Short mmCIF file of C-alpha atoms in Angstrom, two decimals:
data_model
loop_
_atom_site.label_atom_id
_atom_site.label_comp_id
_atom_site.label_asym_id
_atom_site.label_seq_id
_atom_site.Cartn_x
_atom_site.Cartn_y
_atom_site.Cartn_z
CA MET A 1 16.63 -61.76 49.62
CA TRP A 2 17.67 -59.68 52.61
CA LEU A 3 19.65 -61.05 55.07
CA ASP A 4 17.63 -62.39 58.13
CA LYS A 5 20.61 -62.15 60.47
CA PRO A 6 23.66 -59.53 60.37
CA ARG A 7 26.41 -60.85 58.85
CA ASN A 8 28.10 -59.12 61.88
CA PRO A 9 26.07 -57.81 64.87
CA ASP A 10 28.66 -55.99 66.55
CA ALA A 11 29.22 -54.03 63.39
CA PRO A 12 27.89 -50.22 63.81
CA LEU A 13 25.34 -50.24 60.80
CA ALA A 14 24.15 -54.26 61.27
CA GLY A 15 20.90 -54.54 59.92
CA LEU A 16 20.70 -51.89 57.73
CA LYS A 17 19.60 -52.69 54.39
CA VAL A 18 21.41 -50.99 51.19
CA LEU A 19 20.38 -51.69 47.67
CA GLU A 20 23.14 -50.29 45.27
CA LEU A 21 22.26 -49.49 41.48
CA ALA A 22 25.56 -48.09 40.96
CA ARG A 23 28.59 -49.01 39.00
CA ILE A 24 32.43 -47.77 38.27
CA LEU A 25 33.82 -46.17 41.62
CA ALA A 26 32.24 -43.36 43.41
CA GLY A 27 28.93 -45.40 44.33
CA PRO A 28 30.53 -48.72 44.48
CA PHE A 29 32.91 -47.29 46.93
CA ALA A 30 30.22 -45.71 49.13
CA GLY A 31 28.54 -49.03 49.20
CA GLN A 32 31.56 -50.71 50.05
CA THR A 33 32.20 -48.42 53.08
CA LEU A 34 28.90 -49.07 54.25
CA ALA A 35 29.21 -52.88 53.98
CA ASP A 36 32.53 -52.66 55.83
CA LEU A 37 30.58 -50.86 58.73
CA GLY A 38 27.84 -53.69 58.66
CA ALA A 39 25.13 -53.11 55.99
CA ASP A 40 23.57 -55.60 53.98
CA VAL A 41 24.44 -54.34 50.57
CA ILE A 42 22.91 -55.94 47.66
CA LYS A 43 24.80 -54.79 44.35
CA VAL A 44 22.65 -54.90 41.11
CA GLU A 45 24.33 -55.05 38.04
CA ALA A 46 23.28 -55.29 34.18
CA PRO A 47 23.99 -58.79 32.92
CA GLU A 48 26.83 -57.73 31.54
CA GLY A 49 28.30 -56.79 34.97
CA ASP A 50 30.05 -53.26 36.27
CA GLY A 51 32.56 -52.07 33.57
CA THR A 52 35.27 -52.30 36.14
CA ARG A 53 35.34 -56.16 36.02
CA GLN A 54 37.31 -55.84 32.97
CA TRP A 55 39.52 -52.47 34.25
CA GLY A 56 42.77 -54.87 33.62
CA PRO A 57 45.16 -55.43 34.14
CA PRO A 58 45.93 -56.69 36.61
CA PHE A 59 43.19 -59.64 37.08
CA VAL A 60 42.36 -61.28 40.17
CA GLU A 61 42.20 -64.86 39.51
CA ARG A 62 39.76 -66.34 42.09
CA GLU A 63 39.83 -70.46 43.43
CA ASP A 64 37.03 -71.30 41.23
CA GLY A 65 38.91 -69.70 38.23
CA ALA A 66 36.38 -66.76 38.21
CA ARG A 67 38.69 -63.50 37.01
CA GLU A 68 37.75 -59.89 37.53
CA ALA A 69 40.30 -56.58 37.32
CA ALA A 70 41.53 -55.82 40.47
CA TYR A 71 40.09 -52.50 40.23
CA TYR A 72 36.80 -53.96 40.81
CA HIS A 73 37.88 -55.85 43.82
CA GLY A 74 38.98 -52.30 45.52
CA CYS A 75 35.39 -51.01 45.78
CA ASN A 76 33.15 -54.04 45.76
CA ARG A 77 33.94 -56.19 48.71
CA GLY A 78 31.62 -57.40 51.47
CA LYS A 79 28.35 -57.02 49.09
CA ARG A 80 25.60 -59.56 47.56
CA GLY A 81 25.48 -59.31 43.89
CA ILE A 82 22.20 -59.76 41.59
CA THR A 83 22.14 -59.15 37.68
CA ALA A 84 19.03 -57.32 36.18
CA ASP A 85 17.96 -55.91 33.10
CA PHE A 86 15.55 -53.45 33.74
CA ARG A 87 13.66 -53.81 30.40
CA ASN A 88 12.91 -57.39 31.84
CA VAL A 89 9.48 -57.35 33.60
CA GLU A 90 10.42 -59.92 36.36
CA ASP A 91 14.05 -58.21 36.79
CA LEU A 92 12.49 -54.80 37.30
CA ALA A 93 9.88 -56.44 39.72
CA ASN A 94 12.24 -57.86 41.65
CA VAL A 95 14.73 -54.73 41.92
CA THR A 96 11.62 -52.65 42.73
CA ASP A 97 10.59 -55.24 45.69
CA LEU A 98 14.15 -54.94 47.08
CA ALA A 99 13.84 -51.19 47.11
CA GLY A 100 10.60 -51.21 48.75
CA GLN A 101 12.10 -53.10 51.85
CA ALA A 102 15.45 -51.02 51.52
CA ASP A 103 16.96 -48.51 53.84
CA VAL A 104 19.05 -46.92 51.41
CA VAL A 105 19.33 -47.03 47.94
CA ILE A 106 22.42 -45.72 46.10
CA GLU A 107 22.42 -45.09 42.39
CA ASN A 108 24.49 -43.26 39.72
CA PHE A 109 22.54 -43.08 36.30
CA LEU A 110 22.21 -39.48 34.82
CA PRO A 111 19.45 -37.27 36.00
CA GLY A 112 16.02 -38.65 35.07
CA LYS A 113 17.41 -42.03 33.59
CA LEU A 114 15.91 -44.13 36.38
CA ALA A 115 12.18 -42.51 36.17
CA LYS A 116 11.03 -44.19 33.36
CA PHE A 117 11.58 -47.61 35.42
CA MET A 118 9.90 -46.09 38.41
CA LEU A 119 13.38 -46.56 40.36
CA ASP A 120 13.57 -42.72 40.89
CA TYR A 121 13.07 -41.36 44.12
CA GLU A 122 9.72 -39.88 43.79
CA SER A 123 8.32 -43.54 42.88
CA LEU A 124 10.02 -45.42 45.36
CA ALA A 125 9.46 -43.38 48.43
CA TYR A 126 5.84 -43.12 47.52
CA ALA A 127 5.74 -47.09 48.74
CA ASN A 128 8.65 -46.62 51.00
CA PRO A 129 8.47 -43.32 52.72
CA GLY A 130 11.41 -44.14 55.38
CA LEU A 131 13.91 -44.25 52.19
CA VAL A 132 17.02 -42.69 52.00
CA TYR A 133 17.83 -42.78 48.21
CA CYS A 134 21.36 -41.24 47.34
CA SER A 135 22.11 -40.16 43.75
CA ILE A 136 25.55 -39.72 42.56
CA THR A 137 26.44 -37.85 39.07
CA GLY A 138 28.98 -35.82 37.96
CA PHE A 139 27.43 -32.59 38.27
CA GLY A 140 24.18 -33.10 40.29
CA GLN A 141 20.57 -32.77 39.42
CA ASP A 142 20.15 -29.64 38.39
CA GLY A 143 22.34 -27.05 36.57
CA PRO A 144 23.89 -26.69 33.06
CA ARG A 145 25.96 -29.37 33.05
CA ARG A 146 23.26 -32.02 34.58
CA ASN A 147 23.12 -34.51 31.72
CA GLU A 148 27.00 -34.45 31.28
CA PRO A 149 28.78 -37.36 32.17
CA GLY A 150 31.12 -36.71 35.09
CA TYR A 151 34.37 -38.72 34.85
CA ASP A 152 37.10 -38.58 37.57
CA PHE A 153 39.51 -37.09 35.34
CA VAL A 154 37.17 -34.46 34.12
CA ILE A 155 36.37 -33.53 37.47
CA GLN A 156 39.70 -33.05 38.64
CA ALA A 157 40.57 -30.70 35.56
CA MET A 158 37.28 -28.67 36.15
CA SER A 159 37.70 -28.43 39.74
CA GLY A 160 41.01 -26.77 40.35
CA PHE A 161 42.71 -29.65 41.53
CA MET A 162 45.00 -30.09 38.31
CA ALA A 163 46.06 -26.45 38.46
CA LEU A 164 47.27 -26.71 41.96
CA THR A 165 49.03 -30.20 41.43
CA GLY A 166 52.33 -30.52 39.68
CA GLU A 167 55.68 -28.76 39.81
CA PRO A 168 55.46 -24.58 39.30
CA GLU A 169 56.89 -24.63 35.79
CA GLY A 170 55.56 -28.20 34.72
CA GLU A 171 52.03 -29.02 33.27
CA PRO A 172 49.01 -29.62 35.41
CA MET A 173 48.89 -32.89 36.87
CA LYS A 174 45.85 -34.93 38.03
CA HIS A 175 46.26 -36.88 41.36
CA GLY A 176 47.56 -40.42 41.24
CA MET A 177 44.14 -41.77 42.63
CA SER A 178 40.74 -41.28 41.46
CA ILE A 179 40.41 -38.69 44.33
CA SER A 180 37.21 -36.97 42.93
CA ASP A 181 35.34 -40.35 42.66
CA LEU A 182 36.58 -41.22 45.97
CA PHE A 183 35.78 -38.44 47.81
CA CYS A 184 32.41 -38.52 46.61
CA GLY A 185 31.83 -41.86 47.73
CA LEU A 186 32.99 -40.80 51.25
CA TYR A 187 30.78 -37.69 51.06
CA SER A 188 28.00 -39.50 50.09
CA THR A 189 28.60 -42.03 52.98
CA ILE A 190 28.63 -39.14 55.34
CA ALA A 191 25.29 -37.97 54.30
CA ILE A 192 23.59 -41.32 53.92
CA GLN A 193 24.57 -41.74 57.51
CA ALA A 194 23.07 -37.93 58.33
CA ALA A 195 20.10 -38.77 56.70
CA LEU A 196 19.25 -42.03 58.60
CA ALA A 197 20.12 -40.15 61.63
CA MET A 198 17.56 -37.63 60.70
CA ARG A 199 15.00 -40.18 59.89
CA GLN A 200 15.05 -41.30 63.60
CA ARG A 201 13.72 -37.81 64.31
CA THR A 202 10.95 -37.33 61.28
CA GLY A 203 10.33 -41.03 60.74
CA LYS A 204 10.92 -39.87 56.68
CA GLY A 205 13.65 -40.57 54.34
CA GLN A 206 14.98 -38.24 51.97
CA HIS A 207 16.54 -37.83 48.35
CA ILE A 208 20.31 -36.99 48.54
CA ASP A 209 21.72 -35.52 45.42
CA MET A 210 25.55 -35.90 45.13
CA ALA A 211 27.82 -34.42 42.37
CA LEU A 212 31.42 -35.44 41.73
CA TYR A 213 32.05 -31.70 41.11
CA ASP A 214 30.46 -30.02 44.28
CA CYS A 215 32.83 -32.79 46.19
CA SER A 216 35.78 -31.78 44.41
CA VAL A 217 35.18 -28.02 44.64
CA ALA A 218 34.46 -28.31 48.30
CA LEU A 219 38.03 -30.01 48.72
CA LEU A 220 39.68 -26.94 47.75
CA ALA A 221 39.17 -25.65 51.29
CA HIS A 222 41.84 -23.23 52.25
CA GLN A 223 43.10 -23.06 48.84
CA ALA A 224 39.43 -21.47 48.07
CA GLN A 225 39.68 -18.95 50.67
CA SER A 226 42.99 -17.76 49.55
CA PHE A 227 41.50 -17.22 46.64
CA PHE A 228 38.48 -15.44 48.30
CA THR A 229 40.98 -13.19 50.32
CA THR A 230 43.37 -12.24 47.70
CA GLY A 231 41.29 -12.60 44.47
CA GLN A 232 44.55 -14.33 43.13
CA ASN A 233 44.88 -17.73 41.91
CA PRO A 234 46.79 -19.83 44.22
CA ALA A 235 50.03 -20.96 42.56
CA ARG A 236 50.88 -24.64 41.89
CA MET A 237 53.78 -25.43 44.38
CA GLY A 238 55.27 -28.80 43.64
CA ASN A 239 55.79 -30.39 46.87
CA MET A 240 56.04 -27.18 48.48
CA HIS A 241 53.65 -25.70 50.91
CA ALA A 242 52.16 -22.33 50.03
CA GLN A 243 51.91 -21.15 53.21
CA VAL A 244 54.62 -22.71 55.02
CA SER A 245 58.39 -22.87 54.67
CA ALA A 246 60.59 -24.83 54.78
CA TYR A 247 58.41 -27.64 53.94
CA GLY A 248 58.98 -30.02 51.34
CA VAL A 249 61.32 -32.90 49.64
CA PHE A 250 65.09 -32.97 50.62
CA PRO A 251 67.64 -35.04 49.63
CA THR A 252 69.79 -37.46 51.54
CA LYS A 253 72.45 -39.83 50.72
CA ASP A 254 70.46 -42.67 50.17
CA GLY A 255 66.85 -41.12 49.25
CA PRO A 256 64.61 -38.30 49.67
CA VAL A 257 62.67 -37.42 52.69
CA VAL A 258 59.56 -35.33 53.62
CA LEU A 259 60.26 -32.61 56.07
CA SER A 260 57.29 -30.61 57.67
CA PRO A 261 58.28 -28.24 60.13
CA ALA A 262 55.04 -26.41 60.43
CA ASN A 263 55.82 -23.73 62.55
CA ASP A 264 58.47 -21.66 64.40
CA ARG A 265 59.08 -24.04 67.30
CA LEU A 266 59.41 -27.00 64.85
CA PHE A 267 61.59 -24.91 62.45
CA ARG A 268 64.03 -24.20 65.52
CA LYS A 269 64.14 -27.84 66.61
CA LEU A 270 64.96 -28.83 62.87
CA LEU A 271 67.87 -26.16 63.11
CA GLU A 272 69.33 -27.73 66.26
CA VAL A 273 68.94 -31.14 64.56
CA PHE A 274 71.51 -30.03 61.77
CA GLU A 275 73.48 -27.96 64.96
CA ARG A 276 72.75 -24.89 62.92
CA HIS A 277 72.78 -22.80 66.03
CA ASP A 278 74.19 -19.85 63.94
CA LEU A 279 70.68 -19.73 62.15
CA LEU A 280 68.56 -19.84 65.10
CA ASP A 281 68.50 -15.81 65.47
CA ASP A 282 68.55 -14.95 61.99
CA GLU A 283 65.65 -12.34 61.28
CA ARG A 284 65.41 -13.89 57.57
CA PHE A 285 64.24 -17.25 58.96
CA ALA A 286 62.86 -16.34 62.60
CA THR A 287 59.31 -16.50 61.54
CA ASN A 288 57.23 -18.48 58.95
CA GLU A 289 56.36 -15.16 56.98
CA ALA A 290 60.14 -14.30 57.06
CA ARG A 291 60.79 -17.99 55.54
CA ILE A 292 58.29 -17.72 52.82
CA ALA A 293 59.85 -14.24 51.70
CA ASN A 294 63.43 -16.38 51.76
CA ARG A 295 61.92 -19.40 50.60
CA ALA A 296 64.73 -20.35 48.12
CA GLU A 297 67.43 -19.34 50.45
CA ILE A 298 66.32 -21.34 53.37
CA ASP A 299 65.38 -24.51 50.98
CA GLY A 300 68.86 -24.42 49.80
CA ILE A 301 70.50 -24.57 53.42
CA ILE A 302 68.19 -27.35 54.40
CA ALA A 303 68.93 -29.43 51.42
CA ALA A 304 72.52 -28.82 51.86
CA GLU A 305 72.39 -30.02 55.49
CA THR A 306 70.16 -33.25 54.63
CA ALA A 307 72.32 -34.34 51.73
CA GLN A 308 75.25 -34.93 54.34
CA TRP A 309 73.07 -37.82 56.20
CA GLU A 310 71.62 -41.32 55.62
CA ARG A 311 68.22 -41.09 55.52
CA GLU A 312 67.13 -43.46 58.37
CA THR A 313 69.80 -41.71 60.53
CA LEU A 314 68.15 -38.12 59.82
CA LEU A 315 64.48 -39.51 60.19
CA ARG A 316 65.37 -41.02 63.67
CA HIS A 317 67.06 -37.71 64.78
CA CYS A 318 63.79 -35.81 63.65
CA ARG A 319 61.74 -38.11 65.53
CA GLU A 320 63.54 -37.60 68.55
CA ALA A 321 63.67 -34.03 68.32
CA GLY A 322 59.76 -33.86 67.28
CA VAL A 323 60.13 -33.01 63.74
CA PRO A 324 57.57 -34.11 61.68
CA ALA A 325 59.38 -36.25 58.94
CA GLY A 326 58.90 -39.35 56.58
CA PRO A 327 60.29 -41.66 54.11
CA ILE A 328 58.55 -41.50 50.42
CA TYR A 329 57.43 -45.02 50.25
CA GLU A 330 56.38 -47.27 47.17
CA VAL A 331 53.15 -48.72 47.54
CA SER A 332 55.00 -51.92 48.41
CA GLU A 333 56.80 -50.14 51.01
CA VAL A 334 53.56 -48.95 52.61
CA PHE A 335 52.41 -52.21 53.61
CA GLU A 336 55.94 -53.46 55.17
CA GLU A 337 55.75 -50.29 57.54
CA PRO A 338 55.54 -51.73 60.73
CA GLN A 339 52.92 -48.67 61.84
CA VAL A 340 50.49 -50.09 59.01
CA GLN A 341 50.85 -53.79 60.30
CA ALA A 342 50.16 -52.80 63.68
CA ARG A 343 46.84 -51.03 62.53
CA GLY A 344 45.66 -54.19 60.76
CA MET A 345 45.30 -52.47 57.34
CA THR A 346 45.11 -55.39 55.68
CA PHE A 347 42.87 -58.53 56.21
CA PRO A 348 42.44 -61.86 54.62
CA MET A 349 39.43 -62.67 52.80
CA ALA A 350 37.65 -65.82 51.13
CA ASP A 351 38.80 -67.16 47.82
CA GLY A 352 42.55 -66.26 48.92
CA LEU A 353 42.32 -62.54 48.55
CA THR A 354 43.69 -59.79 50.86
CA GLY A 355 41.22 -56.68 51.53
CA LEU A 356 42.49 -53.04 52.35
CA ARG A 357 40.59 -52.42 55.55
CA SER A 358 38.47 -49.18 55.96
CA PRO A 359 39.99 -47.05 58.55
CA PHE A 360 37.24 -47.28 61.22
CA LYS A 361 38.32 -48.27 64.68
CA PHE A 362 35.47 -48.48 67.31
CA SER A 363 35.87 -49.02 71.18
CA ASP A 364 32.70 -51.00 71.20
CA ALA A 365 32.02 -52.16 67.41
CA GLU A 366 33.46 -54.22 65.06
CA LEU A 367 33.72 -53.88 61.09
CA ALA A 368 32.16 -56.41 58.86
CA LEU A 369 34.98 -57.94 56.87
CA GLY A 370 36.13 -60.96 55.25
CA GLU A 371 33.90 -61.35 52.15
CA PRO A 372 35.17 -60.61 48.95
CA SER A 373 33.45 -58.80 46.07
CA PRO A 374 30.36 -60.57 44.55
CA LYS A 375 31.07 -62.89 41.40
CA LEU A 376 28.53 -61.44 38.71
CA GLY A 377 25.27 -62.59 39.44
CA GLN A 378 26.18 -64.98 42.56
CA ASP A 379 23.13 -64.15 44.48
CA ASP A 380 20.57 -64.55 41.47
#
């Protein structure tokens, strides 16, 4: 069942065998990332398939008439796929055999659920001691919430993300992407590769316990440090920055722009773009701390200046002055951006599909791209 030869021998993880017992997003996203890096990933689905196959519209119509939700294709490309009912003796034996040969298993069942099928880490590691086994759950393998299902929206709410997102006087808002799932998938990929590097030294695999909640709490980063320092909850700031001013969304004649002069030098350059030399020595705005104390006033001044410009003209002057600035793109505009095109962030796949490239670029390696997500049971 495992490939005899890597799909792309020049990929960084060529020859790595990954068995994915995961569905929805966090686990499959980790599996897709490993597949892009060259691993041979076999996705195991229940006979009815990963639930995201039906998470549409929109749906992708393949050349042979197969139809799956676009969501499914966003986190499952580059894999091979089989179906298995763990209650079926032959199916279970097949999956157990694959796990016995695998370098990595990724699973996202509730804690303890796979033990009754002897697909838990302890059971599999007995026959395959080098196995790196990554469990992804909402809340982890221990703690009072260990048996609760973890969904991205709930995790965003409980992690502090929503309390920090949205307008100051508005209601808390979730991120536009499933950020808790996606970052857990990325953290899991990092952990898997770290465990594989450790296996090189010790000859032994191990169990990795990844929780969406842990990963999201970890992403509080500097906001958590602000709380540790002050004992105060960081405020919801909308598009403003709690620690930097002037920094935000500002109007132009034909659409808003983002300006982020993140230090005193860049702020002075922005004033020079506006030819506001009268403000260069104004003590109210001379330092970032002073600008935060006078945030409303300086934001109003900057907004009045930007409103006099055409968007592209202002952005060009900012680029020439070295001031960080940019337009606010719709998703369609992202893929029209020359920088995105120059970096090759999309690529053609079989069946006429388009893929979004993982953002890795190596000097002496290639990604393993081009294969679409597996059809249900295509490799049974």
